[in-house]
Backbone as CSV, one residue per row, in Angstrom:
resi,resn,N_x,N_y,N_z,CA_x,CA_y,CA_z,C_x,C_y,C_z
1,MET,0.773,-1.227,0.021,-0.052,0.011,-0.080,0.907,1.309,0.042
2,ALA,2.088,1.160,0.693,2.885,2.429,0.734,3.428,2.777,-0.746
3,ARG,3.663,1.655,-1.416,3.982,1.843,-2.906,2.958,2.458,-3.649
4,LEU,1.695,2.176,-3.508,0.670,2.625,-4.245,0.445,4.223,-3.844
5,ARG,0.654,4.429,-2.579,0.537,5.775,-2.130,1.481,6.718,-2.713
6,ASP,2.918,6.186,-2.788,3.925,6.911,-3.410,3.491,7.174,-4.912
7,LEU,3.018,6.125,-5.664,2.786,6.244,-7.027,1.633,7.370,-7.198
8,SER,0.659,7.312,-6.219,-0.444,8.274,-6.307,0.075,9.716,-6.210
9,ARG,0.952,9.930,-5.340,1.610,11.365,-5.172,2.380,11.653,-6.532
10,ILE,3.051,10.755,-7.048,3.839,10.920,-8.259,2.952,11.325,-9.414
11,ALA,1.829,10.576,-9.492,0.863,10.763,-10.553,0.300,12.108,-10.457
12,ALA,-0.051,12.661,-9.325,-0.625,13.975,-9.162,0.347,14.951,-9.471
13,ALA,1.626,14.703,-9.205,2.664,15.730,-9.476,2.921,15.883,-11.002
14,VAL,2.876,14.721,-11.677,3.134,14.609,-13.117,1.961,15.297,-13.842
15,VAL,0.641,15.127,-13.438,-0.440,15.660,-14.104,-0.314,17.183,-14.000
16,LEU,0.096,17.663,-12.831,0.287,19.183,-12.749,1.327,19.661,-13.624
17,SER,2.439,18.951,-13.712,3.618,19.329,-14.439,3.186,19.439,-15.970
18,PHE,2.324,18.449,-16.463,1.970,18.514,-17.766,1.265,19.910,-18.099
19,GLY,0.440,20.312,-17.202,-0.435,21.522,-17.335,0.500,22.834,-17.379
20,LEU,1.551,22.801,-16.661,2.357,23.926,-16.463,3.573,24.030,-17.432
21,ILE,4.127,22.969,-17.789,5.304,23.062,-18.718,5.250,22.147,-19.852
22,GLY,4.338,21.244,-19.825,4.422,20.095,-20.982,4.289,20.747,-22.296
23,ALA,3.469,21.765,-22.541,3.229,22.437,-23.825,4.472,23.264,-24.247
24,SER,5.288,23.774,-23.233,6.179,24.774,-23.639,7.603,24.177,-23.867
25,ILE,7.796,22.888,-23.581,9.029,22.275,-23.730,9.269,21.721,-25.124
26,SER,10.299,22.075,-25.813,10.637,21.494,-27.142,11.224,20.157,-26.861
27,ASN,10.891,19.352,-27.790,11.356,17.863,-27.650,12.342,17.476,-28.723
28,ALA,13.338,16.736,-28.447,14.260,16.151,-29.242,13.649,15.068,-30.099
29,THR,13.667,15.016,-31.326,12.921,13.874,-32.050,13.933,12.913,-32.626
30,THR,15.225,13.237,-32.548,16.179,12.337,-33.040,16.395,11.282,-32.079
31,PRO,16.361,9.909,-32.595,16.558,8.743,-31.635,17.838,8.978,-30.771
32,GLY,17.759,8.510,-29.521,18.898,8.644,-28.721,18.928,9.952,-27.954
33,PHE,18.087,10.912,-28.282,18.058,12.253,-27.572,16.728,12.366,-26.808
34,GLY,16.740,12.956,-25.647,15.467,13.278,-24.930,15.616,14.579,-24.211
35,THR,14.520,14.997,-23.719,14.600,16.264,-22.850,13.904,15.969,-21.517
36,ILE,14.448,16.522,-20.391,13.877,16.285,-19.091,12.792,17.266,-18.994
37,VAL,11.624,16.845,-18.754,10.492,17.904,-18.463,10.033,18.003,-17.051
38,SER,10.513,17.079,-16.150,10.338,17.381,-14.814,11.294,16.609,-13.966
39,ALA,11.848,17.113,-12.875,12.887,16.341,-12.120,12.938,16.829,-10.628
40,GLN,12.878,15.871,-9.780,13.005,16.180,-8.299,13.903,15.120,-7.568
41,HIS,14.918,15.515,-7.034,15.907,14.539,-6.429,16.275,13.399,-7.440
42,ALA,16.801,13.981,-8.556,17.126,12.994,-9.678,18.405,13.441,-10.272
43,HIS,19.033,12.521,-11.061,20.373,12.690,-11.602,20.434,12.294,-13.038
44,VAL,21.356,13.097,-13.693,21.917,12.519,-15.036,23.395,12.253,-14.846
45,GLY,23.766,10.979,-14.675,25.095,10.660,-14.225,25.250,11.067,-12.865
46,ARG,26.223,11.968,-12.529,26.481,12.379,-11.202,25.976,13.816,-10.970
47,THR,25.328,14.365,-12.050,24.792,15.784,-12.010,23.298,15.799,-11.700
48,ALA,23.016,16.676,-10.845,21.529,16.855,-10.628,20.804,17.207,-11.859
49,ALA,19.709,16.414,-12.016,18.840,16.727,-13.195,18.024,17.916,-13.146
50,SER,17.855,18.571,-14.302,16.962,19.853,-14.251,16.156,19.878,-15.538
51,VAL,15.035,20.659,-15.469,14.150,20.690,-16.573,14.877,21.431,-17.785
52,GLY,14.696,20.799,-18.895,15.327,21.359,-20.105,16.601,20.712,-20.507
53,THR,17.165,19.948,-19.637,18.372,19.145,-19.931,18.207,18.218,-20.979
54,THR,19.090,18.185,-21.976,19.030,17.131,-23.008,19.831,15.984,-22.550
55,ILE,19.276,14.837,-22.869,20.093,13.426,-22.432,20.359,12.827,-23.692
56,PHE,21.442,12.077,-23.682,22.081,11.489,-24.801,22.155,9.956,-24.600
57,SER,22.498,9.206,-25.717,22.674,7.782,-25.610,23.901,7.585,-24.769
58,GLY,23.681,6.675,-23.815,24.832,6.343,-22.899,24.618,7.046,-21.540
59,ASP,23.826,8.046,-21.387,23.561,8.721,-20.126,22.899,7.730,-19.071
60,SER,23.214,7.799,-17.915,22.517,7.089,-16.817,21.510,8.144,-16.085
61,LEU,20.358,7.687,-15.904,19.342,8.471,-15.211,18.875,7.852,-13.864
62,ASP,18.820,8.533,-12.807,18.362,7.790,-11.632,17.575,8.742,-10.718
63,THR,16.760,8.197,-9.796,16.084,9.007,-8.847,16.434,8.591,-7.411
64,GLU,16.369,9.523,-6.477,16.583,9.135,-5.026,15.252,8.576,-4.395
65,GLU,15.329,8.243,-3.107,14.183,7.622,-2.421,12.982,8.464,-2.604
66,LEU,13.090,9.824,-2.635,11.887,10.662,-2.776,11.919,11.361,-4.064
67,GLY,12.519,10.854,-5.067,12.693,11.499,-6.362,11.637,11.062,-7.401
68,VAL,11.673,11.864,-8.555,10.942,11.520,-9.659,11.556,12.189,-10.966
69,LEU,11.623,11.622,-12.036,12.175,12.144,-13.156,11.355,11.764,-14.475
70,GLN,11.119,12.775,-15.371,10.403,12.462,-16.549,11.102,13.029,-17.710
71,VAL,11.202,12.226,-18.715,11.817,12.511,-19.975,10.849,12.419,-21.069
72,ARG,10.927,13.260,-22.053,10.181,13.135,-23.287,11.163,13.106,-24.485
73,ALA,10.871,12.079,-25.414,11.642,11.765,-26.503,10.678,11.653,-27.689
74,GLY,10.391,12.562,-28.588,9.591,12.472,-29.650,8.182,12.007,-29.148
75,ALA,7.664,10.938,-29.613,6.255,10.494,-29.240,6.265,9.555,-27.993
76,ALA,7.269,9.710,-27.198,7.306,8.870,-25.999,7.783,9.695,-24.756
77,ARG,7.185,9.156,-23.686,7.633,9.721,-22.344,7.996,8.605,-21.390
78,LEU,8.983,8.870,-20.619,9.414,8.005,-19.626,9.513,8.549,-18.258
79,LEU,8.869,7.919,-17.290,8.723,8.414,-15.915,9.414,7.446,-14.930
80,LEU,10.455,7.964,-14.266,11.039,7.101,-13.270,10.667,7.596,-11.846
81,PRO,9.935,6.743,-11.127,9.444,7.067,-9.678,10.670,6.795,-8.825
82,ALA,10.460,6.917,-7.547,11.577,6.900,-6.587,12.341,5.628,-6.671
83,ALA,13.693,5.893,-6.386,14.648,4.787,-6.294,14.697,3.875,-7.559
84,SER,14.847,4.467,-8.725,14.861,3.934,-10.036,16.041,4.282,-10.768
85,ARG,16.443,3.432,-11.687,17.694,3.930,-12.581,17.557,3.204,-13.888
86,VAL,17.824,3.864,-14.959,17.890,3.390,-16.349,19.168,3.842,-16.973
87,ALA,19.519,3.196,-18.060,20.604,3.681,-18.968,19.814,3.993,-20.260
88,TRP,20.107,5.285,-20.773,19.431,5.739,-21.931,20.239,5.439,-23.107
89,GLY,19.407,5.101,-24.322,20.217,4.715,-25.500,19.167,4.681,-26.634
90,THR,19.621,3.865,-27.770,18.780,3.793,-28.882,18.758,2.290,-29.345
91,GLU,17.721,1.966,-29.997,17.611,0.464,-30.510,16.693,0.576,-31.786
92,ASP,17.173,0.030,-32.847,16.517,-0.095,-34.073,15.826,1.365,-34.546
93,GLY,16.691,2.452,-34.286,16.239,3.727,-34.622,15.280,4.323,-33.650
94,MET,15.071,3.648,-32.516,14.006,4.209,-31.547,14.808,4.644,-30.292
95,ALA,14.150,5.609,-29.558,14.635,5.884,-28.219,14.429,4.601,-27.313
96,ALA,15.444,4.403,-26.455,15.370,3.127,-25.741,16.043,3.370,-24.350
97,ALA,15.622,2.599,-23.383,16.281,2.647,-22.026,16.310,1.184,-21.485
98,THR,17.260,1.014,-20.643,17.547,-0.226,-20.039,17.255,-0.075,-18.500
99,LEU,16.345,-0.748,-17.891,16.082,-0.572,-16.548,17.102,-1.312,-15.714
100,LYS,17.662,-0.599,-14.853,18.781,-1.203,-13.856,18.223,-1.416,-12.510
101,ASN,17.262,-0.695,-12.033,16.776,-0.667,-10.616,15.430,0.082,-10.606
102,GLY,14.548,-0.594,-9.814,13.160,0.067,-9.584,12.260,-0.068,-10.670
103,THR,11.582,0.965,-11.020,10.375,0.930,-12.008,10.558,2.065,-13.021
104,ALA,10.102,1.599,-14.210,10.086,2.657,-15.310,8.539,2.493,-15.804
105,ILE,7.996,3.703,-15.958,6.656,3.918,-16.544,6.804,4.740,-17.817
106,PHE,6.292,4.241,-18.933,6.441,4.801,-20.207,5.027,4.960,-20.998
107,SER,5.047,5.869,-21.903,3.883,6.035,-22.652,4.363,6.303,-24.218
108,THR,3.726,5.782,-25.050,4.042,5.994,-26.463,2.778,6.210,-27.346
109,ALA,3.016,6.871,-28.483,1.913,7.209,-29.399,1.998,6.307,-30.557
110,ASN,3.082,5.444,-30.709,3.068,4.460,-31.830,4.242,3.388,-31.373
111,ALA,4.188,2.295,-32.115,4.967,1.148,-31.691,6.435,1.387,-31.954
112,LYS,6.858,2.358,-32.668,8.250,2.679,-32.940,8.887,3.899,-32.260
113,ALA,8.132,4.301,-31.200,8.608,5.336,-30.502,9.539,5.065,-29.382
114,PHE,9.472,4.018,-28.718,10.319,3.661,-27.561,10.320,2.185,-27.206
115,VAL,11.413,1.666,-26.739,11.587,0.337,-26.292,12.291,0.244,-24.955
116,LEU,11.905,-0.550,-24.129,12.520,-0.758,-22.692,12.957,-2.118,-22.556
117,ARG,14.173,-2.141,-22.115,14.906,-3.515,-21.810,14.792,-3.736,-20.302
118,ALA,14.654,-4.862,-19.824,14.803,-5.200,-18.347,15.291,-6.560,-18.239
119,SER,16.490,-6.832,-17.725,17.209,-7.980,-17.798,17.273,-8.430,-19.122
120,ASN,16.806,-9.795,-19.497,16.863,-10.258,-20.902,15.562,-10.044,-21.646
121,ALA,14.588,-9.295,-21.121,13.343,-9.057,-21.757,13.270,-7.764,-22.425
122,VAL,12.545,-7.680,-23.516,12.296,-6.433,-24.274,10.878,-6.073,-24.321
123,ILE,10.483,-4.912,-23.743,9.068,-4.470,-23.643,8.772,-3.274,-24.446
124,ARG,7.755,-3.286,-25.293,7.381,-2.068,-26.164,5.987,-2.126,-26.463
125,ALA,5.427,-1.087,-27.040,3.942,-1.015,-27.402,3.780,-2.134,-28.413
126,ASN,2.579,-2.750,-28.423,2.229,-3.877,-29.369,1.560,-3.266,-30.663
127,GLY,1.276,-1.936,-30.621,0.577,-1.390,-31.766,0.864,0.078,-31.833
128,ASP,0.268,0.723,-32.841,0.351,2.125,-33.084,-0.525,3.103,-32.280
129,GLY,-1.455,2.503,-31.442,-2.252,3.272,-30.632,-1.590,3.792,-29.443
130,PRO,-2.025,4.768,-28.686,-1.464,5.374,-27.489,-1.383,4.097,-26.397
131,THR,-0.196,3.917,-25.797,0.147,2.836,-24.884,0.650,3.422,-23.680
132,VAL,0.296,2.963,-22.511,0.914,3.282,-21.232,1.289,2.053,-20.419
133,GLY,2.461,1.820,-20.059,2.884,0.588,-19.354,3.790,0.911,-18.178
134,SER,4.010,-0.012,-17.380,4.805,0.092,-16.176,5.644,-1.408,-16.066
135,VAL,6.917,-1.202,-15.831,7.793,-2.369,-15.706,8.597,-2.070,-14.409
136,SER,8.583,-3.031,-13.427,9.420,-3.027,-12.268,10.322,-4.254,-12.251
137,LEU,11.624,-3.993,-11.923,12.582,-4.989,-11.876,12.737,-5.567,-10.510
138,VAL,12.196,-6.814,-10.215,12.277,-7.355,-9.044,13.749,-7.932,-8.768
139,ASN,14.210,-8.705,-9.783,15.530,-9.110,-9.740,15.926,-9.602,-11.231
140,ALA,17.027,-10.139,-11.375,17.529,-10.432,-12.825,16.532,-11.473,-13.429
141,LYS,15.791,-12.254,-12.617,14.935,-13.247,-13.219,13.398,-12.994,-12.994
142,GLU,13.130,-11.908,-12.621,11.625,-11.547,-12.320,11.230,-10.088,-12.479
143,LEU,10.130,-9.902,-13.209,9.614,-8.527,-13.426,8.184,-8.390,-12.926
144,ARG,7.765,-7.192,-12.812,6.210,-6.932,-12.632,6.025,-5.964,-13.771
145,VAL,4.970,-6.403,-14.601,4.570,-5.730,-15.785,3.189,-5.473,-15.794
146,SER,2.692,-4.262,-16.025,1.288,-3.841,-16.193,1.068,-2.823,-17.369
147,CYS,-0.148,-2.976,-17.793,-0.548,-2.080,-18.971,-1.866,-1.398,-18.657
148,SER,-1.893,-0.129,-18.714,-3.068,0.632,-18.307,-3.770,1.321,-19.589
149,ARG,-3.097,1.203,-20.738,-3.680,1.606,-21.995,-3.056,0.935,-23.072
150,GLY,-3.773,0.493,-24.083,-3.197,-0.120,-25.239,-2.689,-1.646,-24.921
151,THR,-1.733,-2.125,-25.574,-1.195,-3.443,-25.343,0.245,-3.427,-25.460
152,LEU,0.896,-4.163,-24.550,2.339,-4.328,-24.489,2.727,-5.667,-25.206
153,ALA,3.938,-5.685,-25.677,4.502,-6.877,-26.166,5.815,-7.215,-25.328
154,ILE,5.989,-8.299,-24.796,7.180,-8.725,-23.999,7.848,-9.792,-24.778
155,SER,9.087,-9.607,-25.039,9.873,-10.595,-25.946,11.133,-11.082,-25.165
156,VAL,11.369,-12.331,-25.191,12.688,-12.823,-24.685,13.129,-13.774,-25.976
157,ASP,14.129,-13.347,-26.579,14.581,-14.038,-27.817,13.426,-14.153,-28.676
158,ASP,13.091,-15.345,-29.195,11.960,-15.465,-30.186,10.580,-15.780,-29.550
159,ASP,10.576,-15.624,-28.172,9.344,-15.893,-27.493,8.691,-14.564,-27.153
160,THR,7.452,-14.244,-27.668,6.826,-12.974,-27.419,5.398,-13.297,-26.827
161,LYS,4.966,-12.556,-25.842,3.646,-12.638,-25.197,3.143,-11.194,-25.017
162,THR,1.883,-11.065,-24.991,1.228,-9.704,-24.857,0.660,-9.475,-23.465
163,VAL,0.552,-8.202,-23.140,-0.039,-7.704,-21.879,-1.134,-6.818,-22.292
164,ASP,-2.440,-7.214,-22.080,-3.540,-6.314,-22.529,-3.863,-5.315,-21.551
165,GLU,-4.673,-4.296,-21.974,-5.095,-3.181,-21.193,-5.700,-3.585,-20.005
166,GLY,-5.338,-3.116,-18.875,-5.804,-3.370,-17.519,-5.332,-4.602,-16.898
167,MET,-4.274,-5.216,-17.448,-3.706,-6.409,-16.928,-2.377,-6.156,-16.226
168,ALA,-1.990,-7.005,-15.226,-0.768,-6.895,-14.576,-0.207,-8.354,-14.389
169,TYR,1.108,-8.535,-14.646,1.627,-9.884,-14.547,2.917,-9.855,-13.769
170,ARG,3.160,-10.989,-13.094,4.517,-11.407,-12.683,5.171,-12.198,-13.782
171,VAL,6.364,-11.738,-14.262,6.967,-12.262,-15.366,8.318,-13.026,-14.895
172,VAL,8.304,-14.330,-14.947,9.416,-15.140,-14.594,10.353,-15.427,-15.807
173,LEU,11.526,-14.849,-15.690,12.465,-15.022,-16.849,13.203,-16.221,-16.964
174,ASP,13.084,-17.015,-15.925,13.724,-18.373,-15.879,12.746,-19.411,-15.612
175,PRO,12.149,-19.954,-16.560,11.056,-20.909,-16.480,11.459,-22.122,-15.719
176,ASP,12.742,-22.549,-15.741,13.172,-23.724,-15.081,13.245,-23.523,-13.453
177,SER,13.146,-22.241,-13.003,13.002,-21.962,-11.650,11.630,-22.272,-11.047
178,VAL,10.637,-22.516,-11.941,9.277,-22.794,-11.654,9.014,-24.303,-11.834
179,ALA,9.242,-24.973,-10.656,9.348,-26.498,-10.877,7.899,-27.026,-11.073
180,ASP,6.844,-26.347,-10.662,5.553,-26.931,-10.727,4.499,-25.658,-10.879
181,ASP,3.914,-25.672,-12.060,2.968,-24.599,-12.317,1.758,-24.535,-11.260
182,ASN,1.516,-25.649,-10.515,0.394,-25.677,-9.709,0.820,-24.969,-8.292
183,ASN,2.095,-24.646,-8.205,2.542,-24.004,-7.018,2.666,-22.510,-7.103
184,ALA,1.936,-21.837,-7.936,1.853,-20.439,-8.133,1.546,-19.737,-6.794
185,PRO,2.070,-18.547,-6.473,1.830,-17.877,-5.253,0.473,-17.497,-5.192
186,PRO,-0.053,-17.270,-3.941,-1.465,-16.828,-3.680,-1.677,-15.584,-4.412
187,GLY,-2.900,-15.397,-5.016,-3.129,-14.204,-5.736,-2.702,-14.129,-7.134
188,GLU,-2.133,-15.221,-7.641,-1.646,-15.390,-9.134,-2.336,-16.547,-9.802
189,GLN,-2.479,-16.387,-11.098,-3.121,-17.332,-11.947,-1.948,-18.205,-12.641
190,LYS,-2.183,-19.463,-12.815,-1.224,-20.141,-13.513,-1.077,-19.693,-15.033
191,PRO,0.086,-19.729,-15.568,0.318,-19.288,-16.898,-0.228,-20.295,-17.869
192,PRO,-0.641,-19.981,-19.013,-1.272,-20.918,-20.062,-0.220,-21.837,-20.499
193,LYS,-0.558,-22.963,-20.852,0.327,-23.967,-21.515,0.575,-23.488,-22.863
194,LYS,1.791,-23.739,-23.330,2.220,-23.254,-24.829,3.082,-24.337,-25.350
195,ALA,2.838,-24.809,-26.568,3.671,-25.712,-27.263,5.035,-25.182,-27.412
196,GLY,6.084,-26.120,-27.276,7.412,-25.685,-27.481,8.031,-25.170,-26.182
197,LYS,9.203,-24.656,-26.314,9.912,-24.131,-25.064,9.686,-22.754,-24.787
198,ASN,9.077,-22.572,-23.500,8.880,-21.136,-23.015,10.191,-20.477,-22.608
199,LYS,10.434,-19.318,-23.111,11.563,-18.591,-22.687,11.333,-17.819,-21.357
200,PHE,9.938,-17.535,-21.139,9.618,-16.910,-19.857,8.125,-17.312,-19.604
201,LEU,7.707,-17.100,-18.321,6.429,-17.406,-17.941,5.733,-16.091,-17.358
202,MET,4.345,-16.046,-17.500,3.673,-14.913,-16.908,2.513,-15.360,-16.160
203,PHE,2.410,-14.853,-14.869,1.424,-15.131,-13.923,0.596,-13.827,-13.623
204,VAL,-0.725,-13.950,-13.917,-1.706,-12.791,-13.654,-1.550,-12.383,-12.186
205,LEU,-1.462,-11.198,-11.998,-1.510,-10.513,-10.651,-2.872,-9.844,-10.416
206,PHE,-3.444,-10.081,-9.286,-4.752,-9.525,-8.873,-4.517,-8.526,-7.693
207,GLY,-5.489,-7.818,-7.372,-5.414,-7.061,-6.185,-5.168,-5.423,-6.514
208,GLY,-3.870,-5.166,-6.546,-3.543,-3.704,-6.692,-3.427,-3.307,-8.226
209,ALA,-3.656,-4.252,-9.023,-3.443,-3.933,-10.461,-4.393,-2.868,-10.992
210,ALA,-5.609,-2.934,-10.623,-6.601,-2.028,-11.128,-6.336,-0.543,-10.604
211,LEU,-6.068,-0.358,-9.316,-5.664,0.944,-8.852,-4.360,1.456,-9.565
212,THR,-3.443,0.646,-9.600,-2.127,0.965,-10.214,-2.425,1.449,-11.785
213,GLY,-3.267,0.647,-12.408,-3.545,1.015,-13.802,-4.190,2.379,-13.924
214,ILE,-5.175,2.715,-13.121,-5.737,4.012,-13.070,-4.773,5.162,-12.882
215,LEU,-3.824,5.024,-11.843,-2.829,6.016,-11.521,-2.026,6.183,-12.819
216,LEU,-1.495,5.132,-13.421,-0.702,5.108,-14.568,-1.249,5.965,-15.684
217,TYR,-2.572,5.565,-15.950,-3.316,6.206,-17.053,-3.476,7.651,-16.918
218,TYR,-3.709,8.224,-15.686,-3.760,9.601,-15.560,-2.517,10.356,-15.498
219,ALA,-1.480,9.568,-15.069,-0.081,10.137,-14.959,0.427,10.307,-16.403
220,LEU,0.244,9.477,-17.274,0.834,9.474,-18.641,-0.198,9.610,-19.787
221,GLU,-1.334,10.056,-19.477,-2.450,10.123,-20.540,-2.114,11.120,-21.605
222,SER,-1.675,12.347,-21.166,-1.396,13.389,-22.125,-0.238,12.991,-23.211
223,PRO,0.822,12.538,-22.823,1.925,12.221,-23.719,1.585,11.001,-24.673
224,ALA,0.675,10.242,-24.234,0.360,9.063,-25.123,-0.392,9.549,-26.443
225,ALA,-0.922,10.772,-26.297,-1.521,11.236,-27.545,-1.176,12.761,-27.789
226,PRO,0.119,12.979,-28.187,0.635,14.297,-28.247,0.058,15.038,-29.349
C-alpha cells in the first residue's frame, strides 16, 4: 500500500507538471536524444537533473528515495518514480532505455517510439495506438509488468507474449526455476500452457493492479496522444 501511495503522489505531480510546462518544452525527435520535462531529487550521471536538460545515448538516469524524473523523446515519455535507474540509449532507430533498478513507466503514441529493456526481456507497445505501461525489476529473473492503456509486447529471444489493457503480470524470466505450475503464489493465476519451449512465464496479478492502472493512465495520458 505504501508503494501505491507513493505512485499516487507521483501521478498527481506529473499531471500538474503537464499543465504547467508540458506544452512549452521543445522535444528532441532524433533517436537517442531526450529532454527532461520534470525532475526532483534525480540525476543525469552524477549531475543533478534539471528541466530542459538534453540527455544522450549512454547517459545514466536515476532518482533518489523521494525523487521523480520524467523524460520526453519524440512520441514517447518515460517516468522514473523513486529509487529507480535506467541507462538511456537507442535501438533499431528508436529511443530506448535499459532498466537497472526500480520501476520505469512509459507512454508511447506508436510502436516505434520507444523500447524498454529489463534483464533479458524487451518491452514495447504492441501497436500504433496510445500505450501506457509500467515495468518493475524485482531481480534479474523476475519482473512486474502492467498495462493501463493499449497493449504491450514482451519478448525474450523469439518468444513473445502480450499484456492487454488493464492487466498486470509477474514475469518469470527463468522458467526452469518454476518447478511446478500448480505452486503459483497466492493471488496469481497459472500461466497458459504453450507448445514448445517457453523462454519466460507470466502469472496474472490480482489486487492492486486495477488501482495502479488508473494511476498510470492519468499520470501519462497526455503524452500518449501528443
